[in-house]
Structure formats: structure tokens, C-alpha cells
Coordinates of C-alpha atoms in Angstrom, one line a residue:
M1 CA 102.0 49.0 87.9
N2 CA 103.6 47.1 90.8
Q3 CA 104.8 48.7 94.1
D4 CA 108.3 49.2 92.9
Q5 CA 107.1 51.1 89.8
I6 CA 104.8 53.2 91.9
E7 CA 107.7 54.2 94.2
A8 CA 109.9 54.9 91.2
L9 CA 107.3 57.2 89.8
E10 CA 107.0 59.1 93.1
K11 CA 110.7 59.4 93.3
A12 CA 110.8 60.9 89.7
M13 CA 108.0 63.3 90.6
N14 CA 110.0 64.4 93.7
H15 CA 113.0 65.1 91.5
F16 CA 110.9 67.0 89.0
W17 CA 109.5 69.4 91.5
N18 CA 113.0 69.8 93.1
F19 CA 114.1 70.7 89.6
N20 CA 116.5 67.8 89.3
L21 CA 115.3 67.3 85.8
S22 CA 118.0 65.0 84.6
E23 CA 117.7 62.7 87.6
S24 CA 113.9 62.5 87.0
E25 CA 114.5 61.6 83.4
N26 CA 116.9 58.8 84.3
I27 CA 114.3 57.2 86.5
L28 CA 111.5 57.5 84.0
L29 CA 113.4 56.4 80.9
P30 CA 113.3 52.6 81.4
H31 CA 109.5 52.7 81.8
I32 CA 108.2 55.3 79.2
S33 CA 107.5 52.8 76.5
K34 CA 105.2 50.7 78.6
Y35 CA 103.5 52.9 81.3
P36 CA 101.6 56.1 80.3
L37 CA 102.2 57.8 83.7
F38 CA 105.9 57.6 83.3
S39 CA 105.6 58.8 79.7
L40 CA 103.4 61.7 80.8
L41 CA 106.0 63.0 83.3
Y42 CA 108.8 62.5 80.8
S43 CA 106.7 64.6 78.4
D44 CA 106.1 67.2 81.1
I45 CA 109.8 67.8 81.4
A46 CA 110.3 68.5 77.7
F47 CA 107.1 70.6 77.6
V48 CA 108.3 72.9 80.4
K49 CA 111.7 73.3 78.7
S50 CA 110.2 74.1 75.3
V51 CA 107.7 76.6 76.6
L52 CA 110.5 78.4 78.4
T53 CA 113.2 78.3 75.7
E54 CA 111.1 78.4 72.6
T55 CA 114.0 76.9 70.6
K56 CA 113.3 74.7 67.6
E57 CA 115.3 71.8 69.2
D58 CA 113.3 71.9 72.5
Y59 CA 110.0 72.2 70.7
A60 CA 110.9 69.2 68.5
E61 CA 111.9 67.2 71.5
A62 CA 108.6 68.1 73.3
R63 CA 106.5 67.3 70.3
N64 CA 108.2 63.9 70.0
R65 CA 107.7 63.0 73.6
I66 CA 104.1 64.2 73.6
S67 CA 103.5 62.3 70.4
E68 CA 104.9 59.1 71.9
C69 CA 103.0 59.5 75.1
K70 CA 99.8 60.2 73.2
K71 CA 100.3 57.1 71.0
L72 CA 100.9 54.9 74.0
A73 CA 97.9 56.3 75.9
R74 CA 95.6 56.2 73.0
G75 CA 96.7 52.6 72.0
L76 CA 96.0 51.4 75.6
Q77 CA 92.7 53.2 75.8
L78 CA 91.4 51.7 72.5
S79 CA 92.7 48.2 73.3
Q80 CA 91.0 48.2 76.7
K81 CA 87.8 50.0 75.7
P82 CA 85.9 46.9 74.2
L83 CA 86.8 44.7 77.2
Y84 CA 85.9 47.5 79.7
L85 CA 82.5 48.1 78.0
Q86 CA 81.8 44.4 78.0
Q87 CA 82.8 44.0 81.6
E88 CA 80.6 47.0 82.6
K89 CA 77.7 45.4 80.8
D90 CA 78.3 42.0 82.5
E91 CA 78.6 43.6 85.9
K92 CA 75.3 45.4 85.5
K93 CA 73.6 42.2 84.6
S94 CA 75.2 40.3 87.6
G95 CA 74.8 43.2 90.0
N96 CA 78.5 43.4 90.8
G97 CA 80.1 46.9 91.1
A98 CA 83.4 48.3 90.2
S99 CA 84.6 47.7 93.8
S100 CA 84.8 43.9 93.2
T101 CA 88.1 42.7 94.6
T102 CA 88.7 39.2 93.4
T103 CA 92.1 38.3 92.1
P104 CA 93.3 39.3 88.6
G105 CA 92.0 36.9 86.0
G106 CA 88.7 36.5 87.8
A107 CA 85.6 38.7 87.6
G108 CA 87.3 41.3 89.7
S109 CA 90.0 41.8 87.2
S110 CA 87.7 44.2 85.5
I111 CA 88.9 46.9 87.9
Y112 CA 92.4 46.7 86.5
T113 CA 91.0 46.9 83.0
K114 CA 88.9 49.9 84.0
A115 CA 91.9 51.6 85.7
E116 CA 94.0 51.2 82.6
Y117 CA 91.2 52.5 80.4
L118 CA 90.7 55.6 82.6
I119 CA 94.3 56.5 83.2
S120 CA 95.1 56.2 79.5
K121 CA 92.0 58.3 78.6
L122 CA 93.2 61.0 81.0
I123 CA 96.8 61.0 79.9
Y124 CA 95.6 61.2 76.3
A125 CA 93.7 64.3 77.4
E126 CA 96.8 65.7 79.0
T127 CA 98.8 65.3 75.8
M128 CA 96.2 67.2 73.9
I129 CA 96.4 70.1 76.4
M130 CA 100.2 70.3 75.9
K131 CA 99.7 70.0 72.1
G132 CA 97.2 72.8 72.3
V133 CA 99.5 75.1 74.2
I134 CA 102.3 74.6 71.8
E135 CA 100.1 75.3 68.8
F136 CA 98.7 78.4 70.5
K137 CA 102.2 79.7 71.2
A138 CA 102.9 79.2 67.5
Q139 CA 99.7 81.1 66.8
N140 CA 98.1 78.0 65.1
N141 CA 94.8 78.9 66.8
I142 CA 92.6 76.5 64.9
K143 CA 94.8 73.5 65.7
A144 CA 95.0 74.7 69.3
C145 CA 91.2 74.9 69.5
I146 CA 90.7 71.4 68.1
A147 CA 93.3 69.9 70.5
L148 CA 91.6 71.6 73.5
K149 CA 88.2 70.5 72.5
N150 CA 89.3 66.9 72.2
S151 CA 91.0 67.2 75.6
W152 CA 87.9 68.5 77.3
K153 CA 85.8 65.6 75.9
Q154 CA 88.2 63.0 77.3
Y155 CA 88.6 64.7 80.7
Y156 CA 84.9 65.1 81.2
Q157 CA 84.0 61.5 80.2
A158 CA 86.6 60.1 82.6
F159 CA 85.6 62.5 85.4
E160 CA 82.0 61.4 85.3
I161 CA 83.2 57.8 85.9
I162 CA 85.9 58.5 88.5
K163 CA 83.8 60.6 90.8
D164 CA 81.9 57.5 91.8
L165 CA 84.9 55.2 92.3
P166 CA 85.9 54.0 95.8
S167 CA 89.2 55.2 97.2
T168 CA 90.5 51.6 97.2
F169 CA 90.4 51.6 93.4
P170 CA 93.8 50.9 91.7
I171 CA 95.9 54.1 91.2
Y172 CA 93.0 56.0 92.6
N173 CA 95.2 59.0 93.6
H174 CA 96.5 59.5 90.1
L175 CA 93.0 59.1 88.5
V176 CA 91.4 61.7 90.9
S177 CA 94.4 64.0 90.6
L178 CA 94.2 64.0 86.8
A179 CA 90.5 64.1 86.3
N180 CA 89.8 66.9 88.8
Y181 CA 92.7 69.0 87.7
G182 CA 91.7 68.8 84.0
V183 CA 88.0 69.5 84.5
G184 CA 88.7 72.1 87.1
I185 CA 91.2 74.1 85.1
F186 CA 88.8 74.1 82.1
H187 CA 85.9 75.2 84.3
F188 CA 87.8 78.0 85.9
L189 CA 89.7 79.4 83.0
V190 CA 86.8 79.4 80.7
S191 CA 84.8 81.5 83.2
V192 CA 87.4 84.3 83.1
V193 CA 88.6 84.1 79.5
P194 CA 89.1 87.6 77.9
P195 CA 86.6 88.6 75.2
Q196 CA 89.1 88.4 72.3
Y197 CA 89.4 84.6 72.9
M198 CA 85.7 83.9 73.1
W199 CA 85.9 82.3 69.6
L200 CA 88.1 79.6 71.3
I201 CA 85.5 78.9 73.9
E202 CA 82.8 78.7 71.3
G203 CA 85.0 76.2 69.5
I204 CA 85.3 74.0 72.6
G205 CA 81.6 74.2 73.1
F206 CA 80.9 74.7 76.8
K207 CA 80.5 77.3 79.5
G208 CA 82.8 77.9 82.5
N209 CA 82.0 77.5 86.2
R210 CA 84.4 79.5 88.3
M211 CA 83.6 78.2 91.8
E212 CA 83.0 74.6 90.6
G213 CA 86.4 74.7 88.9
L214 CA 88.1 75.9 92.1
K215 CA 86.4 73.1 94.0
E216 CA 87.7 70.5 91.5
I217 CA 91.3 71.8 91.5
K218 CA 91.2 71.7 95.3
A219 CA 90.0 68.1 95.2
S220 CA 93.0 67.3 92.9
S221 CA 95.4 69.0 95.3
D222 CA 94.1 66.9 98.1
S223 CA 94.8 63.6 96.3
P224 CA 98.0 62.2 98.0
N225 CA 101.0 61.8 95.6
G226 CA 98.9 62.1 92.5
I227 CA 100.6 63.0 89.2
R228 CA 98.8 66.4 89.2
T229 CA 98.6 67.0 92.9
V230 CA 101.5 69.5 93.1
M231 CA 100.4 71.2 89.9
S232 CA 97.0 71.7 91.4
K233 CA 98.5 73.3 94.4
V234 CA 100.4 75.6 92.2
A235 CA 97.2 76.5 90.3
L236 CA 95.4 77.2 93.6
V237 CA 98.2 79.6 94.6
L238 CA 98.0 81.4 91.3
L239 CA 94.2 81.7 91.4
H240 CA 94.1 82.8 95.1
V241 CA 96.8 85.5 94.6
F242 CA 96.2 86.8 91.1
F243 CA 92.4 86.5 90.8
F244 CA 91.0 86.5 94.3
E245 CA 93.9 88.4 96.0
D246 CA 93.3 86.1 98.9
Y247 CA 96.8 85.8 100.4
K248 CA 95.6 84.0 103.5
Q249 CA 94.6 81.0 101.4
S250 CA 97.8 81.0 99.3
E251 CA 100.5 81.5 101.9
P252 CA 100.1 78.1 103.7
L253 CA 100.2 76.4 100.3
I254 CA 103.4 78.1 99.3
D255 CA 105.0 77.4 102.6
Q256 CA 104.0 73.7 102.3
L257 CA 105.4 73.5 98.8
I258 CA 108.7 75.2 99.7
K259 CA 109.1 72.9 102.7
Q260 CA 108.4 69.8 100.6
Y261 CA 110.6 70.9 97.6
P262 CA 113.4 73.1 99.0
Q263 CA 115.3 73.0 95.7
G264 CA 112.2 73.6 93.6
A265 CA 113.1 76.5 91.3
L266 CA 109.6 76.8 89.9
I267 CA 108.2 76.9 93.5
H268 CA 110.5 79.7 94.6
Y269 CA 109.8 81.5 91.3
L270 CA 106.1 81.3 92.1
S271 CA 106.8 82.6 95.7
G272 CA 108.7 85.6 94.3
A273 CA 105.8 86.5 92.0
C274 CA 103.2 86.2 94.8
L275 CA 105.3 88.3 97.2
R276 CA 105.8 91.0 94.6
K277 CA 102.0 91.1 94.0
Q278 CA 101.7 92.0 97.7
G279 CA 104.3 94.7 97.4
K280 CA 106.8 92.7 99.5
I281 CA 109.7 93.5 97.1
K282 CA 112.5 92.6 99.5
E283 CA 111.1 89.2 100.3
S284 CA 110.3 88.7 96.6
T285 CA 113.9 89.3 95.6
Q286 CA 115.0 86.7 98.2
S287 CA 112.7 84.1 96.7
Y288 CA 113.8 84.9 93.2
S289 CA 117.4 84.7 94.2
I290 CA 116.8 81.2 95.6
A291 CA 115.0 80.3 92.4
C292 CA 117.9 81.5 90.4
E293 CA 120.4 79.4 92.4
T294 CA 118.2 76.2 92.0
S295 CA 117.5 76.5 88.3
S296 CA 121.0 75.7 87.0
Q297 CA 119.7 72.8 84.8
L298 CA 117.9 75.3 82.6
K299 CA 119.6 78.5 81.6
Q300 CA 116.5 80.1 80.0
L301 CA 114.6 79.7 83.3
Q302 CA 117.5 81.4 85.1
L303 CA 117.3 84.3 82.6
F304 CA 113.6 84.7 83.2
I305 CA 114.3 84.7 87.0
E306 CA 117.1 87.3 86.6
S307 CA 114.7 89.5 84.5
E308 CA 112.3 89.3 87.5
L309 CA 115.2 90.4 89.8
G310 CA 115.7 93.3 87.3
Y311 CA 112.0 94.1 87.5
N312 CA 112.2 94.3 91.3
E313 CA 115.1 96.7 91.0
F314 CA 113.0 98.7 88.4
L315 CA 110.2 99.0 90.9
N316 CA 112.6 100.3 93.5
L317 CA 113.8 102.9 91.0
N318 CA 117.3 101.4 91.0
W319 CA 117.9 102.0 87.3
S320 CA 121.6 100.9 87.1
A321 CA 121.0 97.6 88.9
A322 CA 117.9 96.9 86.8
E323 CA 119.8 97.6 83.6
T324 CA 122.3 94.9 84.4
Y325 CA 119.7 92.2 84.7
L326 CA 117.5 93.3 81.9
A327 CA 120.3 93.8 79.4
K328 CA 121.6 90.3 80.1
F329 CA 118.2 88.8 79.5
L330 CA 117.7 90.7 76.2
S331 CA 121.1 89.6 74.9
E332 CA 120.9 85.9 75.9
T333 CA 117.3 84.9 75.8
T334 CA 116.0 82.3 73.2
S335 CA 112.4 83.1 74.1
S336 CA 110.1 85.7 72.6
G337 CA 108.2 85.8 75.9
F338 CA 108.2 89.3 77.4
K339 CA 111.0 90.3 75.2
A340 CA 109.3 93.5 74.1
F341 CA 108.3 94.5 77.6
I342 CA 111.8 93.9 79.0
A343 CA 113.3 95.9 76.1
Y344 CA 110.9 98.7 77.1
Q345 CA 112.0 98.5 80.7
L346 CA 115.7 98.5 79.7
A347 CA 115.1 101.6 77.5
L348 CA 113.5 103.4 80.4
C349 CA 116.5 102.5 82.6
Y350 CA 118.8 104.2 80.0
E351 CA 116.4 107.2 79.8
M352 CA 116.3 107.7 83.6
Q353 CA 120.1 107.6 83.7
A354 CA 120.2 110.3 81.0
N355 CA 121.6 107.9 78.3
T356 CA 119.2 109.0 75.6
D357 CA 121.1 107.4 72.7
A358 CA 120.9 104.0 74.3
A359 CA 117.2 104.5 75.2
T360 CA 116.4 105.6 71.7
N361 CA 118.2 102.7 70.0
T362 CA 116.5 100.2 72.3
M363 CA 113.1 101.7 71.7
K364 CA 113.6 101.4 68.0
I365 CA 114.0 97.6 68.2
I366 CA 110.9 97.0 70.3
P367 CA 108.4 96.7 67.3
T368 CA 110.4 93.7 66.1
F369 CA 109.5 91.9 69.3
V370 CA 105.8 92.7 69.5
R371 CA 103.5 89.8 69.2
K372 CA 99.9 90.5 68.2
G373 CA 97.4 89.7 71.0
F374 CA 99.8 89.9 73.9
D375 CA 99.0 92.8 76.2
F376 CA 102.5 93.5 77.5
D377 CA 103.9 93.4 73.9
E378 CA 101.3 95.8 72.5
F379 CA 101.7 98.1 75.4
S380 CA 105.5 98.2 74.9
G381 CA 105.0 98.8 71.2
R382 CA 102.6 101.8 71.8
K383 CA 104.9 103.3 74.4
S384 CA 108.0 103.0 72.2
A385 CA 106.2 104.6 69.3
K386 CA 105.2 107.5 71.5
Y387 CA 108.7 107.9 72.9
L388 CA 110.3 108.0 69.5
K389 CA 107.6 110.4 68.2
Q390 CA 108.3 113.0 70.9
K391 CA 112.1 112.2 70.8
G392 CA 112.5 111.3 74.4
Y393 CA 110.7 111.7 77.8
R394 CA 109.4 115.0 79.0
E395 CA 109.8 115.8 82.7
F396 CA 106.3 114.8 83.5
D397 CA 106.8 111.4 81.8
K398 CA 109.7 110.7 84.2
I399 CA 107.6 111.8 87.2
Y400 CA 104.7 109.6 86.2
L401 CA 107.0 106.6 85.5
S402 CA 108.5 106.8 89.0
A403 CA 105.1 107.3 90.6
S404 CA 103.5 104.4 88.8
L405 CA 106.3 102.0 89.7
L406 CA 106.1 103.1 93.4
N407 CA 102.3 102.4 93.1
E408 CA 103.0 98.9 91.8
A409 CA 105.6 98.3 94.6
H410 CA 102.8 99.3 97.2
Q411 CA 104.8 102.5 98.2
F412 CA 101.6 104.4 97.9
D413 CA 102.5 107.4 100.1
E414 CA 105.7 108.0 98.2
S415 CA 103.8 107.8 94.9
I416 CA 101.3 110.4 96.1
K417 CA 104.1 112.8 97.2
I418 CA 105.7 112.7 93.7
L419 CA 102.4 113.2 92.0
E420 CA 101.3 116.1 94.3
K421 CA 104.6 117.8 93.7
S422 CA 104.1 117.5 89.9
F423 CA 101.0 119.8 90.2
E424 CA 103.4 122.7 91.2
K425 CA 103.9 123.0 87.5
R426 CA 100.2 122.4 86.5
N427 CA 100.3 125.2 84.0
E428 CA 102.9 123.2 82.0
M429 CA 100.9 120.0 82.1
T430 CA 98.7 118.8 79.2
H431 CA 95.2 117.4 79.8
D432 CA 96.6 113.9 79.4
D433 CA 99.2 114.6 82.1
I434 CA 96.6 115.9 84.5
A435 CA 94.2 113.0 83.8
C436 CA 97.0 110.5 84.3
A437 CA 98.2 112.0 87.5
E438 CA 94.7 112.2 89.0
Y439 CA 94.0 108.7 87.9
L440 CA 97.1 107.4 89.7
L441 CA 96.3 109.4 92.8
G442 CA 92.9 107.8 92.8
S443 CA 94.5 104.4 92.5
N444 CA 96.9 105.1 95.4
Y445 CA 94.2 106.3 97.7
Q446 CA 91.9 103.4 96.7
L447 CA 94.6 100.9 97.6
L448 CA 95.2 102.8 100.9
G449 CA 91.5 102.4 101.7
K450 CA 90.8 106.1 101.5
K451 CA 87.6 105.9 99.3
E452 CA 86.5 109.6 99.3
E453 CA 89.9 110.8 98.1
A454 CA 90.0 108.0 95.5
K455 CA 86.6 108.9 94.2
K456 CA 87.5 112.6 94.0
Y457 CA 90.6 112.0 91.9
Y458 CA 88.9 109.4 89.7
L459 CA 86.0 111.7 88.8
S460 CA 88.4 114.6 88.3
S461 CA 90.5 112.5 85.9
L462 CA 87.4 111.5 84.0
S463 CA 86.4 115.2 83.5
H464 CA 89.3 115.4 81.0
E465 CA 87.9 112.6 78.8
K466 CA 87.1 114.8 75.8
Q467 CA 90.5 116.5 75.8
I468 CA 92.6 113.3 76.1
T469 CA 94.7 112.6 73.0
S470 CA 96.7 109.5 73.8
D471 CA 96.3 108.1 77.4
Y472 CA 92.9 106.6 76.9
F473 CA 93.5 103.9 79.4
I474 CA 92.5 106.2 82.3
I475 CA 88.8 106.2 81.1
P476 CA 88.0 102.5 81.6
Y477 CA 90.4 102.2 84.6
C478 CA 88.9 105.1 86.5
N479 CA 85.5 103.6 85.9
V480 CA 86.4 100.2 87.2
G481 CA 88.0 101.8 90.2
L482 CA 84.8 103.6 90.9
A483 CA 82.8 100.4 90.4
E484 CA 85.0 98.6 93.0
I485 CA 84.5 101.4 95.5
S486 CA 80.7 101.6 94.9
F487 CA 80.5 97.8 95.5
S488 CA 82.4 98.2 98.8
E489 CA 79.9 100.9 99.8
D490 CA 76.9 98.7 98.8
K491 CA 75.9 101.2 96.1
K492 CA 74.7 98.7 93.6
S493 CA 73.2 101.0 91.1
D494 CA 76.4 103.1 90.9
C495 CA 78.5 100.0 90.7
K496 CA 76.5 98.6 87.8
N497 CA 76.7 101.9 85.9
Y498 CA 80.5 102.2 86.3
I499 CA 80.9 98.5 85.3
K500 CA 79.0 99.2 82.1
K501 CA 81.1 102.3 81.4
A502 CA 84.4 100.4 82.0
K503 CA 83.3 97.4 80.0
G504 CA 81.7 99.4 77.2
Y505 CA 84.7 101.7 76.5
S506 CA 86.1 100.8 73.0
A507 CA 86.4 104.2 71.3
N508 CA 90.2 104.0 71.4
Q509 CA 93.0 101.5 72.0
Y510 CA 94.1 101.4 75.6
D511 CA 96.7 99.7 77.9
F512 CA 96.2 96.2 79.2
P513 CA 92.6 95.4 78.2
S514 CA 92.9 91.9 79.6
V515 CA 93.8 93.2 83.0
L516 CA 90.8 95.6 82.9
D517 CA 88.5 92.8 81.8
W518 CA 89.8 90.6 84.7
R519 CA 88.9 93.4 87.2
V520 CA 85.5 94.1 85.6
R521 CA 84.5 90.5 85.6
K522 CA 85.5 90.1 89.2
V523 CA 83.5 93.1 90.5
A524 CA 80.6 92.1 88.2
Q525 CA 80.5 88.6 89.6
L526 CA 80.6 90.0 93.2
S527 CA 77.8 92.4 92.5
N528 CA 75.7 90.0 90.3
T529 CA 76.0 92.3 87.3
D530 CA 75.8 90.8 83.8
V531 CA 78.8 91.8 81.6

């Protein structure tokens, strides 16, 4: 690519991250049939749309663009491969390296051949990733596995070459950005994959490396104006916040991204999620509101953002305000994503406003939205079945709901007050009720840093294990909480035992097994415990 084309690509990338998708497409369109980098970004736009909307039309468009990009990249890769291999062989004989800088057409022209070969190889890998994600969402798991395996092979082969290239190499920033992002994402995600997806990892045929993956993603994010530089920064934010809970590392990155892309709906969406994870609900709502304002080019994204605004109102126990957002999402969405969970939230809003008929009718439709293997969906399905079986919510159910939402919103003291008050009617509570209340008290005290109180309630909750009839989640979750506390107190033997109990519990189905597995793996890694 010449300088004008490089500048055009950078301009298109800037429009993409500022969520001016049509403007980005207009810049890309004249170049997509010739230059794989342009074709890749053009595919990215359709891919994002299809994953969000899940409509047949958007999936068809995404598949078409990805196919064309794959065809272009693969064709260039295969056409350049014989020349590249021959040039590498000749250079080894002559002693000249890849940094040769003679003019195109001479011996140094090999660097241009090499650059084209590598960029096409990496972009081919990117198209296979996108294909794999689409197949996985369609639950075509075997096809997804094959696509991801092919992608990994291409990434790794290119990565091994690129890591030794000089920074003066043609399109070096894009090569480094793509290679490190691809290899890094694979290394990290494979290291934390839930057990139910281990068959996929076995199909790909390699092991993860969490810290090496983080290092590689960081290297991609440091590559100036690379095609995956911003995506790598987004990935780093997600990993720091949702895996390591390291907000000091994530906040500067988010601030930098917001400053660079003030109209970036996806960036503000990310900011809202990270702020909510920290319990900063007011600030989260502000970020989500900006995201909603800047996402006008894609209605489905706006609906997702509005559902997040509804979630924030839900956490604040503002049932009526939450209902407005959630009902709109449910009636207008084209995506199956979180449909079951949002319907469950909406039903609870009705219930908490004493609109039992609306709550019941909404609970009845939840099973039609449940997707197998999705934690939030299966949780919503179990909860709706329980609600319908007992024909509504008992008084304690309402108390526990409010207390659990306040816990998630980091209003721990308020959550504790509600739970302690519930014990005034202890004689009316079932073993499940008492165990759940004590578990949540333990969680509140643990998050407040009051370890002794937390341990007391976790252990008391576990004392009801044999009497529990439905809320089995408290058993592994109390154990992982105790494991985390034991680790913080340097009680390695206790930590190991609690990890084994949490990890080994499989007697009954329980809520959010992937979240539990995430916590278990984290404390196990910190304590050097095999899981």
C-alpha cells in the first residue's frame, strides 16, 4: 500500500471506533477487492452487526464479506508463498537478512513479498476466527472447532516469523498488531476456558498460557495505529476488570480510549460495564447513556445499551424504571442474546410491583428463550420454573432478591440490614432460606473485608447442606469464598481443601457454573493448586 492508502485505512479505522460505520464503509469500499487490510475492516463492520442483531440478513452479509476477505487473503498468501520461500532460501545462501532495503525489483524486494505473505496469512486467520464465532453462535460446534484450529495454525506460524522482524519492515505496525493479538487471545482464553468446552480445546490441540497471552495482547496494544491495536486495548480492559479485578490497570486505558474516540459507542458501552463491576452505578449509567446517544447507526446495539440502563435501575430497586427499559428490549430485539435473562428481570419487576399476572405470563415464555449451555439462560429457566411451581414469590424470595441486587451494586451494608431483618421471622424460613441468607451475608462481609464474619456465615450456611432442596449453588459458592479468604490469610492447606470442595461439587445443578469455575481457577492459580 502507498502512503495515501495507509492514511485512508487509518481514517476508516478512526470512523469505525467512533462508530461512524457508514463513513468507514465508504472509505473502505473502493479498496476491498485489492487490499486485504481494507477488506478485513469491511468484514469487521458486518461481523459486529451480525453478532449483535442475529438477523438472517446481517449474518448473510457478514458471511459474504468474510468469505470475500478470506478468498482475497488466501489467494495472495498462496501466490506469494513460493516466491517468499525461494527468496528466503536465496537470502540464507547469500547471507542477506530480511532487513535488506534495496529498491523494489532488486534483491531487497523480498521484504515486500514477505510482508504481503505475512499480512495475508494473518488476515486469513482473522477470517477463520470470525467464521468460528458465527458457527459457534449457530451451535455448529464442530465447524467452529475446525475454523479455530485453522486460525491458530496460521497465527502461530506468522507470529514466529514476525517476532524477529525489524521495526522498519513494511506495514510492521499491522503485522505486530495482528500477530500478537491473535496468539495472545488464544493463549489467554484457552487458559481460562470452562470445563464444558474442553472438547474444543482438545480439538484445537494446544494448551493456554495466561500470563504470556496477556503479554502478547499488551504488545499488540502498543503497536501504533495497527489494525488490532484498539481491539487489544479493549481486550486488556476486559481482562483486567473481569478477570483480575485490577481497576488501576484498566482505568487509564478506558480514559485514553474515550479521549481518542469520544463518539465511540462500543467504548462507552465498555466503560459502563466496567464501572458497574466496581459498583459505581451512577457513573455506569452516565457512560451507558452516552453509548446510547452515539449508537444511532445500529438500533440493536441501542437496545442492548438500554437493557443495561434497565439493569442499573434493577440494581437500584427502581422496578418501574427498569420495567420500561426491559420491556422495550424484549418487544423489539432481534437477538437471542440475554433474552431469557432480561425476560426474567422484567418478570421480577412486575412481581415487585404486585403485578402477579404480568409476572406469571412473562415467566411462562422464558423457557422458549433458553439456549443450552448459556449460564444466564439456564439460570433464568430454572428460576422461572421455580416461580411457576410455587405460584409466585414468597416474602423471603422478595427479601433475598433485593438483598442480592444490593450486593451486586456494592451496597453491602444495606444488603446486610435487609438480611438481618429477615431473621426476625427465622421460624418461618426453610433450610434453603436460611442457607441462602447466610451465604449472602458471608459474601457481603467478605467484600467489605471482614473475614471473620464472612467465614462464620459461610460455614453456618454450609451446615444446612444436607437439608437443602433447591438452592444448591450456595455449596460451591460458600466453599470458593472460604478458599479466597484462606488464601488471603496464607492458610494454604485450608485454601486447597476448599478449592477441591468447590471444584468437586457436582451432585446437583447449580447457578452460574462458569462464574464459579472462573473464581476457582483464579484462586487456584494464585495458590499454585492444581484443579
